[in-house]
GROMACS .gro file of C-alpha atoms in nm:
model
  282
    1UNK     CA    1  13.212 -10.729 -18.007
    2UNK     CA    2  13.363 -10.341 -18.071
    3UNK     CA    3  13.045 -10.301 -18.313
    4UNK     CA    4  12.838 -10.386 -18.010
    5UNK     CA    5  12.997 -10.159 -17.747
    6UNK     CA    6  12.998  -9.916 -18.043
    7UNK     CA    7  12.600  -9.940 -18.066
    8UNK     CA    8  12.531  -9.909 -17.705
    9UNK     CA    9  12.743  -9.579 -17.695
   10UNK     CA   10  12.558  -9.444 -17.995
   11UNK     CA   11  12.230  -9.567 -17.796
   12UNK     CA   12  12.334  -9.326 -17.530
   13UNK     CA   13  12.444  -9.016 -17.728
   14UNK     CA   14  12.152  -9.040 -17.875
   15UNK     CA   15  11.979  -9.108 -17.555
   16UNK     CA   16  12.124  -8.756 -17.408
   17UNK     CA   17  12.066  -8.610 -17.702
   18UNK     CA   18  11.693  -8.647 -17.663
   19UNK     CA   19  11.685  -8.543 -17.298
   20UNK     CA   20  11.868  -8.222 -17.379
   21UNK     CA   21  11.662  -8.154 -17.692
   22UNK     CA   22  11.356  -8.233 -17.445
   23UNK     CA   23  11.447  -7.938 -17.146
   24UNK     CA   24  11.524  -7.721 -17.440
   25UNK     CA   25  11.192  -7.752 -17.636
   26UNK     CA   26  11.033  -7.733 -17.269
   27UNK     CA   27  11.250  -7.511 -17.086
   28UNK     CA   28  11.003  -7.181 -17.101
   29UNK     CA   29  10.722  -7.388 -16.949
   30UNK     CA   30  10.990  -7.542 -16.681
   31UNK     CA   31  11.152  -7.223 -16.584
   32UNK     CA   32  10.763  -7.107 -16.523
   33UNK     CA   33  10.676  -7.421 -16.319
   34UNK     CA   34  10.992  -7.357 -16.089
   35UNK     CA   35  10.973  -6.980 -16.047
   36UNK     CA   36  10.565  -7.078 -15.963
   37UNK     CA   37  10.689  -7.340 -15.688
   38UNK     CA   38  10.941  -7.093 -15.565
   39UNK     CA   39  10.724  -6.855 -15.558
   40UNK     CA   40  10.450  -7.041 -15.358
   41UNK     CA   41  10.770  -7.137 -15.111
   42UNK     CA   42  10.827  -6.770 -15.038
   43UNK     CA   43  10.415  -6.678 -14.997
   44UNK     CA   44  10.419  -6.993 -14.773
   45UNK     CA   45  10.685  -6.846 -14.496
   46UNK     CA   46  10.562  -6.484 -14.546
   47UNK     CA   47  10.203  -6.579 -14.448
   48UNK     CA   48  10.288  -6.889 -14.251
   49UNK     CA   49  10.158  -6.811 -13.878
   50UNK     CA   50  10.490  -6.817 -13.667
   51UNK     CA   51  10.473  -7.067 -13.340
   52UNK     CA   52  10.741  -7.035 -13.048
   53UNK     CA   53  10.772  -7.322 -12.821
   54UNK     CA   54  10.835  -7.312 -12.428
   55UNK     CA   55  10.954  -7.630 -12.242
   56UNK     CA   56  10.914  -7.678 -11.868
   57UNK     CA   57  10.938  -7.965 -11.630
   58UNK     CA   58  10.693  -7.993 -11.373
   59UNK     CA   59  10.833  -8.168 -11.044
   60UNK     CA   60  10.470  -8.350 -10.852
   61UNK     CA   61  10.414  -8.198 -10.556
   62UNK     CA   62  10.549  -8.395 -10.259
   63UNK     CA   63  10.477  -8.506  -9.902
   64UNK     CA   64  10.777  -8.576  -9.668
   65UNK     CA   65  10.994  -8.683  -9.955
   66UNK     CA   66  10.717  -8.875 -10.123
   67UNK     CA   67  10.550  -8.765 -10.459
   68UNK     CA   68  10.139  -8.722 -10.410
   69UNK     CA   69  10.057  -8.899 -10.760
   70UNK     CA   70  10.306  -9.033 -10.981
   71UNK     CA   71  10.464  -8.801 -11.311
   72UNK     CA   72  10.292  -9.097 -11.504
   73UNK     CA   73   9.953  -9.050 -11.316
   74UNK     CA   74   9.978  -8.683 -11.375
   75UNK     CA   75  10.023  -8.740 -11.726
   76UNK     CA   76   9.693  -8.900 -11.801
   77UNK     CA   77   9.510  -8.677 -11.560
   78UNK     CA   78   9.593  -8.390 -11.816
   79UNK     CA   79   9.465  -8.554 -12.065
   80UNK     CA   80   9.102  -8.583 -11.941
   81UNK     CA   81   8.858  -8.330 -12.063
   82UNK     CA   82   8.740  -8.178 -11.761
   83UNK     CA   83   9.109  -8.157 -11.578
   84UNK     CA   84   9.198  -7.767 -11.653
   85UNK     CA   85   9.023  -7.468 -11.514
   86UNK     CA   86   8.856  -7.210 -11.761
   87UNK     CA   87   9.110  -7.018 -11.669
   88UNK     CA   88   9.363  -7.227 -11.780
   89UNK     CA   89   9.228  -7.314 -12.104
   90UNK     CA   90   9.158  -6.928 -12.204
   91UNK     CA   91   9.505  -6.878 -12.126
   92UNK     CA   92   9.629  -7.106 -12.352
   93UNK     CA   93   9.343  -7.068 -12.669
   94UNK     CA   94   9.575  -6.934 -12.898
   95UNK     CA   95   9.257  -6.974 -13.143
   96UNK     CA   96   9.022  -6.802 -12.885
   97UNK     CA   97   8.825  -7.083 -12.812
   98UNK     CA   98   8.897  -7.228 -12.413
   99UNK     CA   99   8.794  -7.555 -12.443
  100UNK     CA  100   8.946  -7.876 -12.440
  101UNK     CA  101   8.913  -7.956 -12.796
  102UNK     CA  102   9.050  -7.598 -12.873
  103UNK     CA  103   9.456  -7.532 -12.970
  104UNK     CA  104   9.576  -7.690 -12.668
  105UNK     CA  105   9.503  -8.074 -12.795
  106UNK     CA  106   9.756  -7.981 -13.048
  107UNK     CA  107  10.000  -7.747 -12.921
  108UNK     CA  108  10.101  -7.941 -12.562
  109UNK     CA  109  10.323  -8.233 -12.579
  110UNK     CA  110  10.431  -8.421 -12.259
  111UNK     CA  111  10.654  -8.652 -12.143
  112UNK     CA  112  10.773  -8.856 -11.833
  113UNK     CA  113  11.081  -8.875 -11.706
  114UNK     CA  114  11.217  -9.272 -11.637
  115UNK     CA  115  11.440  -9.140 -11.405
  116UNK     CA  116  11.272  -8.866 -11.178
  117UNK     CA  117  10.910  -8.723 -11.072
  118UNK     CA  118  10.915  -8.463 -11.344
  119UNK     CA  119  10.644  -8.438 -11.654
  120UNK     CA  120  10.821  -8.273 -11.913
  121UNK     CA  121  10.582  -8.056 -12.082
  122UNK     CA  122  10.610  -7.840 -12.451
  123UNK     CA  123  10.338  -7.608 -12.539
  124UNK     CA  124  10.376  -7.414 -12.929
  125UNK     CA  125  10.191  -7.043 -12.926
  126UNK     CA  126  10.237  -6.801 -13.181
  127UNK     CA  127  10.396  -6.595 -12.955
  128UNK     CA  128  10.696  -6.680 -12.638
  129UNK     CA  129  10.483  -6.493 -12.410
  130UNK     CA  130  10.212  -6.652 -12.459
  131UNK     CA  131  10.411  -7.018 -12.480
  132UNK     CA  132  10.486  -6.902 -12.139
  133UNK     CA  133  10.208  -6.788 -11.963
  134UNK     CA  134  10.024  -7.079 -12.094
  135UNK     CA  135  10.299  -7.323 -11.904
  136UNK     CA  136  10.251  -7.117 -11.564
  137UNK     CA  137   9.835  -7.157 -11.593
  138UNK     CA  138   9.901  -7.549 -11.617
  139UNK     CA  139  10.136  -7.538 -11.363
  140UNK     CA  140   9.892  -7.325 -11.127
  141UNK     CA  141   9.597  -7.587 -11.226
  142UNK     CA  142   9.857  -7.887 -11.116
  143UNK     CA  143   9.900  -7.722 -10.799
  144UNK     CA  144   9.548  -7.663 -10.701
  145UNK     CA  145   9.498  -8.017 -10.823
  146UNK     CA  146   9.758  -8.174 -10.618
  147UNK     CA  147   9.718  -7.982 -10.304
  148UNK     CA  148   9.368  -8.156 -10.285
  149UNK     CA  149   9.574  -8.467 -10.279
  150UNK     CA  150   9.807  -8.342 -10.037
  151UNK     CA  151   9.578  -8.202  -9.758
  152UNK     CA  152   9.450  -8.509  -9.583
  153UNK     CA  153   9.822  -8.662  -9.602
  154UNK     CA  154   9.984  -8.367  -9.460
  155UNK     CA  155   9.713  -8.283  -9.222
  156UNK     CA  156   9.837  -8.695  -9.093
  157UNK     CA  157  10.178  -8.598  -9.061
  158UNK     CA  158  10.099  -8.267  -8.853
  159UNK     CA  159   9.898  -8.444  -8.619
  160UNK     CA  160  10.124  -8.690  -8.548
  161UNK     CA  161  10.395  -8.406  -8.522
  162UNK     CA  162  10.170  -8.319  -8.260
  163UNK     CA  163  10.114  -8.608  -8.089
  164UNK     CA  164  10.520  -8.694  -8.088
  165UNK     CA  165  10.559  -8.356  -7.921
  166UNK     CA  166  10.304  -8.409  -7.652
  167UNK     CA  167  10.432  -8.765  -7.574
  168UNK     CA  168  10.791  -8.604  -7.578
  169UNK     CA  169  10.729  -8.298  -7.317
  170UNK     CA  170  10.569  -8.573  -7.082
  171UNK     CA  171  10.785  -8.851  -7.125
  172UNK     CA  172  11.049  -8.533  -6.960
  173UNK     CA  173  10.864  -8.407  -6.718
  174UNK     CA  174  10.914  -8.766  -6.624
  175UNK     CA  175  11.212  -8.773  -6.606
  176UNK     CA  176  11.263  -8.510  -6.396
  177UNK     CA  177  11.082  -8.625  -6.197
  178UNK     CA  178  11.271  -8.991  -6.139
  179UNK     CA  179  11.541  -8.804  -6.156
  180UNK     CA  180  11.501  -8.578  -5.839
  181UNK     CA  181  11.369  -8.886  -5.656
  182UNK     CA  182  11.676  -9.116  -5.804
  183UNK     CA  183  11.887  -8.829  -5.575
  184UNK     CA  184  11.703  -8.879  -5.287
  185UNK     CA  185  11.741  -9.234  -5.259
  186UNK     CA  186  12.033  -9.397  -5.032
  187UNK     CA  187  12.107  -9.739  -5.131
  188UNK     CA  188  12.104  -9.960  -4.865
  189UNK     CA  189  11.984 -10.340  -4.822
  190UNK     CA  190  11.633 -10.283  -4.750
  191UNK     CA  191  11.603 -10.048  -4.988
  192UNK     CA  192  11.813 -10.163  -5.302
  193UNK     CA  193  11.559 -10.327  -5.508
  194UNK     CA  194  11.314 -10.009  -5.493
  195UNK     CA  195  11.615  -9.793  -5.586
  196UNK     CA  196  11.712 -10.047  -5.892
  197UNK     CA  197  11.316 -10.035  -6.040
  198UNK     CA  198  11.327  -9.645  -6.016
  199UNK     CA  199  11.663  -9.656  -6.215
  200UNK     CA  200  11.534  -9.919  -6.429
  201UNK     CA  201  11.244  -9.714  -6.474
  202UNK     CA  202  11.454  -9.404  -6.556
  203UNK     CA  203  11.676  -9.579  -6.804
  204UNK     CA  204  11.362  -9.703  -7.019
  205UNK     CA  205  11.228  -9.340  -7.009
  206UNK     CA  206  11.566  -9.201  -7.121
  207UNK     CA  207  11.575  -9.421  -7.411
  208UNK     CA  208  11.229  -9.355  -7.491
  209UNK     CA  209  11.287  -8.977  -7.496
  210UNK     CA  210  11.580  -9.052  -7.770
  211UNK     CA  211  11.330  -9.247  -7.969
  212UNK     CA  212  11.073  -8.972  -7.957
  213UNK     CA  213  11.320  -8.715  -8.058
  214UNK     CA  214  11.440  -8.920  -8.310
  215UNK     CA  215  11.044  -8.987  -8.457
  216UNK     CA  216  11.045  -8.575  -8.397
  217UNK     CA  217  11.335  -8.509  -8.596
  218UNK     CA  218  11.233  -8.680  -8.905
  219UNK     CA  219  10.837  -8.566  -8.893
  220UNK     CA  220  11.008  -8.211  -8.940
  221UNK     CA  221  11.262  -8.287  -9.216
  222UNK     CA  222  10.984  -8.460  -9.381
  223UNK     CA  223  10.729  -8.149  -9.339
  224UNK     CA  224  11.036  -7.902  -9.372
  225UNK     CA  225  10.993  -7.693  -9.776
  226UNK     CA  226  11.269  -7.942  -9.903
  227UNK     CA  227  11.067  -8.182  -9.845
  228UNK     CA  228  10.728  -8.108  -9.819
  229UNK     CA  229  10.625  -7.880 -10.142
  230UNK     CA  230  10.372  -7.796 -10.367
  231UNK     CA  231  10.442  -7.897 -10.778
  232UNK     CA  232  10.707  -7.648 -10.907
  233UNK     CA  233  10.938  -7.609 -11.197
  234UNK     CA  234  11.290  -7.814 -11.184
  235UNK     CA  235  11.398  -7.536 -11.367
  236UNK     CA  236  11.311  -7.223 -11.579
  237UNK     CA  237  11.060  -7.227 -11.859
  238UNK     CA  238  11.271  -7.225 -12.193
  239UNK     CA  239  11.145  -6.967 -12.441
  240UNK     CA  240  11.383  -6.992 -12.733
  241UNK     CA  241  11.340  -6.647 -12.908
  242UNK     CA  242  11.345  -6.801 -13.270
  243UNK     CA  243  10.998  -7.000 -13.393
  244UNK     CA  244  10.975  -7.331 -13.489
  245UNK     CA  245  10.914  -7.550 -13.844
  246UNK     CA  246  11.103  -7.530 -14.118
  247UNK     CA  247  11.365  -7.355 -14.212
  248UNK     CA  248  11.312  -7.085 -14.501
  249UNK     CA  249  11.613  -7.222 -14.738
  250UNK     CA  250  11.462  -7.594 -14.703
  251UNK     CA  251  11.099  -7.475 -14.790
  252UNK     CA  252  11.258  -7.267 -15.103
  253UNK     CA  253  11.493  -7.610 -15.258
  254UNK     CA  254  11.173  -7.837 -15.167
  255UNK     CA  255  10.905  -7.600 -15.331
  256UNK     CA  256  11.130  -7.512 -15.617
  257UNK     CA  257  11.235  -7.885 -15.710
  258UNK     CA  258  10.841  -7.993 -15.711
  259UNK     CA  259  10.784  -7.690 -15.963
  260UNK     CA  260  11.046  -7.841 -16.178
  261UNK     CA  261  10.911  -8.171 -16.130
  262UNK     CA  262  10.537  -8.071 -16.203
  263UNK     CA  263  10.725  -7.935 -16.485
  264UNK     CA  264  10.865  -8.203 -16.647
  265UNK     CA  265  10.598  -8.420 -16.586
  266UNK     CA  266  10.372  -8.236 -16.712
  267UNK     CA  267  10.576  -8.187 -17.031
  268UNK     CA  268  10.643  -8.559 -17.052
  269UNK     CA  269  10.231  -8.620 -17.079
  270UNK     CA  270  10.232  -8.324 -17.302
  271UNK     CA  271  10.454  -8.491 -17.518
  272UNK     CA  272  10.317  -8.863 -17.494
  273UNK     CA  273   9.977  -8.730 -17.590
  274UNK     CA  274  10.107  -8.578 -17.939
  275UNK     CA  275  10.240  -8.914 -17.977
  276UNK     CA  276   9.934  -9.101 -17.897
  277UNK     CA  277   9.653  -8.881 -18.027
  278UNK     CA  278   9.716  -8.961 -18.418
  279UNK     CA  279   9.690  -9.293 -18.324
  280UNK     CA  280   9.354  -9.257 -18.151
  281UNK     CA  281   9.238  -9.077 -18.426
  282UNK     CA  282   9.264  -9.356 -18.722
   0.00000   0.00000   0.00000
């Protein structure tokens, strides 16, 4: 039993032994490999074109509390070729090219939020300025785009607005009117039950004026800018001033451990083939 455990330990001192002797017959042809990969690591960041992201959310525009088109709706809309202005898409061809198939397939990311009528959008541009200015041309196209939407509903509320007031300033006039002839009116027997339909009368136009200011009251909260809007930021673009990817130390280990494992691969087929190649030969 000790004479086995003692062969298995020589097994692996000898085992070692060949590993070491391997990097050190190797090592001038590993060290190149590695300082190579490094080396391609650092060329890679130096010439790497840098990209800078913004982030915005986009609230829908909205009609007397009520969103025109859903954040979800939106968010296919942009996706459709013809959706964005020239304008738009010059403004945000980092490549040059304003088209839909240009940089801005690649560079915008959106997303909708479960909770809220916000599309959360993320545009990369090699520079935060133009990250930026590319966000406020896709908001200005969503607003041009939405206040289509908006007209015909808002143009309904406004008439009606209309309307309520008109039917409000008569439905006073009225009741001034029963009310000045309510005060000339003596109650008496013969005339008690024309006196009790003019006050009848009064009471239902009284209530109906409270109904109609009511109806009044809520047409302008809904149409007031609180409520009523065109599609705006929830909040200010984000422009962090440091550019996405990869961070330089991460490129440098990765890039520098593939050298030294093109290395040793490389050495181990090296070293195979000496083995093999007599063999081939007889």
């Amino acid at each position: 039993m000790n004479e086995k455990n003692n062969e298995d330990v020589a097994d692996e001192d000898i085992g070692l032994i060949e590993i070491a002797q391997f990097l050190i017959d190797n090592r001038t042809w590993i060290a190149a490999c590695t300082f190579a990969g490094l080396l391609l690591g650092s060329l890679f960041m130096v010439f790497k074109p840098s990209s800078f992201e913004a982030k915005a959310s986009i609230q829908v525009a909205m009609v007397s509390g009520e969103a025109v088109e859903t954040a979800a709706v939106l968010n296919e809309k942009i996706k459709l070729p013809l959706y964005f202005s020239m304008g738009m898409l010059q403004a945000c061809a980092a490549d040059g090219i304003p088209s839909p198939t240009g940089s801005l397939v690649h560079s915008l990311q959106t997303q909708v939020s479960k909770n809220a009528p916000f599309l959360n959008l993320t545009v990369a541009m090699p520079t935060p300025a133009l990250a930026k200015n590319c966000l406020m041309a896709i908001l200005t196209d969503i607003q041009t785009q939405q206040a289509y939407l908006a007209a015909p509903v808002l143009a309904k509320q406004r008439n009606l607005l209309e309307t309520v007031k008109s039917k409000l300033a008569f439905s006073e006039e009225i009741s001034k009117f029963l009310s000045s002839q309510q005060a000339n009116i003596n109650i008496s027997n013969e005339k008690f039950s024309a006196a009790a339909m003019l006050l009848a009368t009064t009471t239902a136009k009284d209530t109906e004026i409270k109904a109609l200011q009511s109806q009044l009251m809520n047409l302008e909260t809904g149409l007031s800018p609180t409520q009523t809007k065109a599609a705006s930021l929830a909040a200010p673009i984000n422009t962090p001033a440091s550019p996405v990817g990869l961070h330089a130390g991460l490129v440098l280990l990765l890039s520098g451990f593939l050298g030294l494992l093109l290395a040793v691969l490389t050495s181990l087929a090296r070293s195979a083939w000496r083995r093999i190649k007599p063999q081939l030969k007889t």
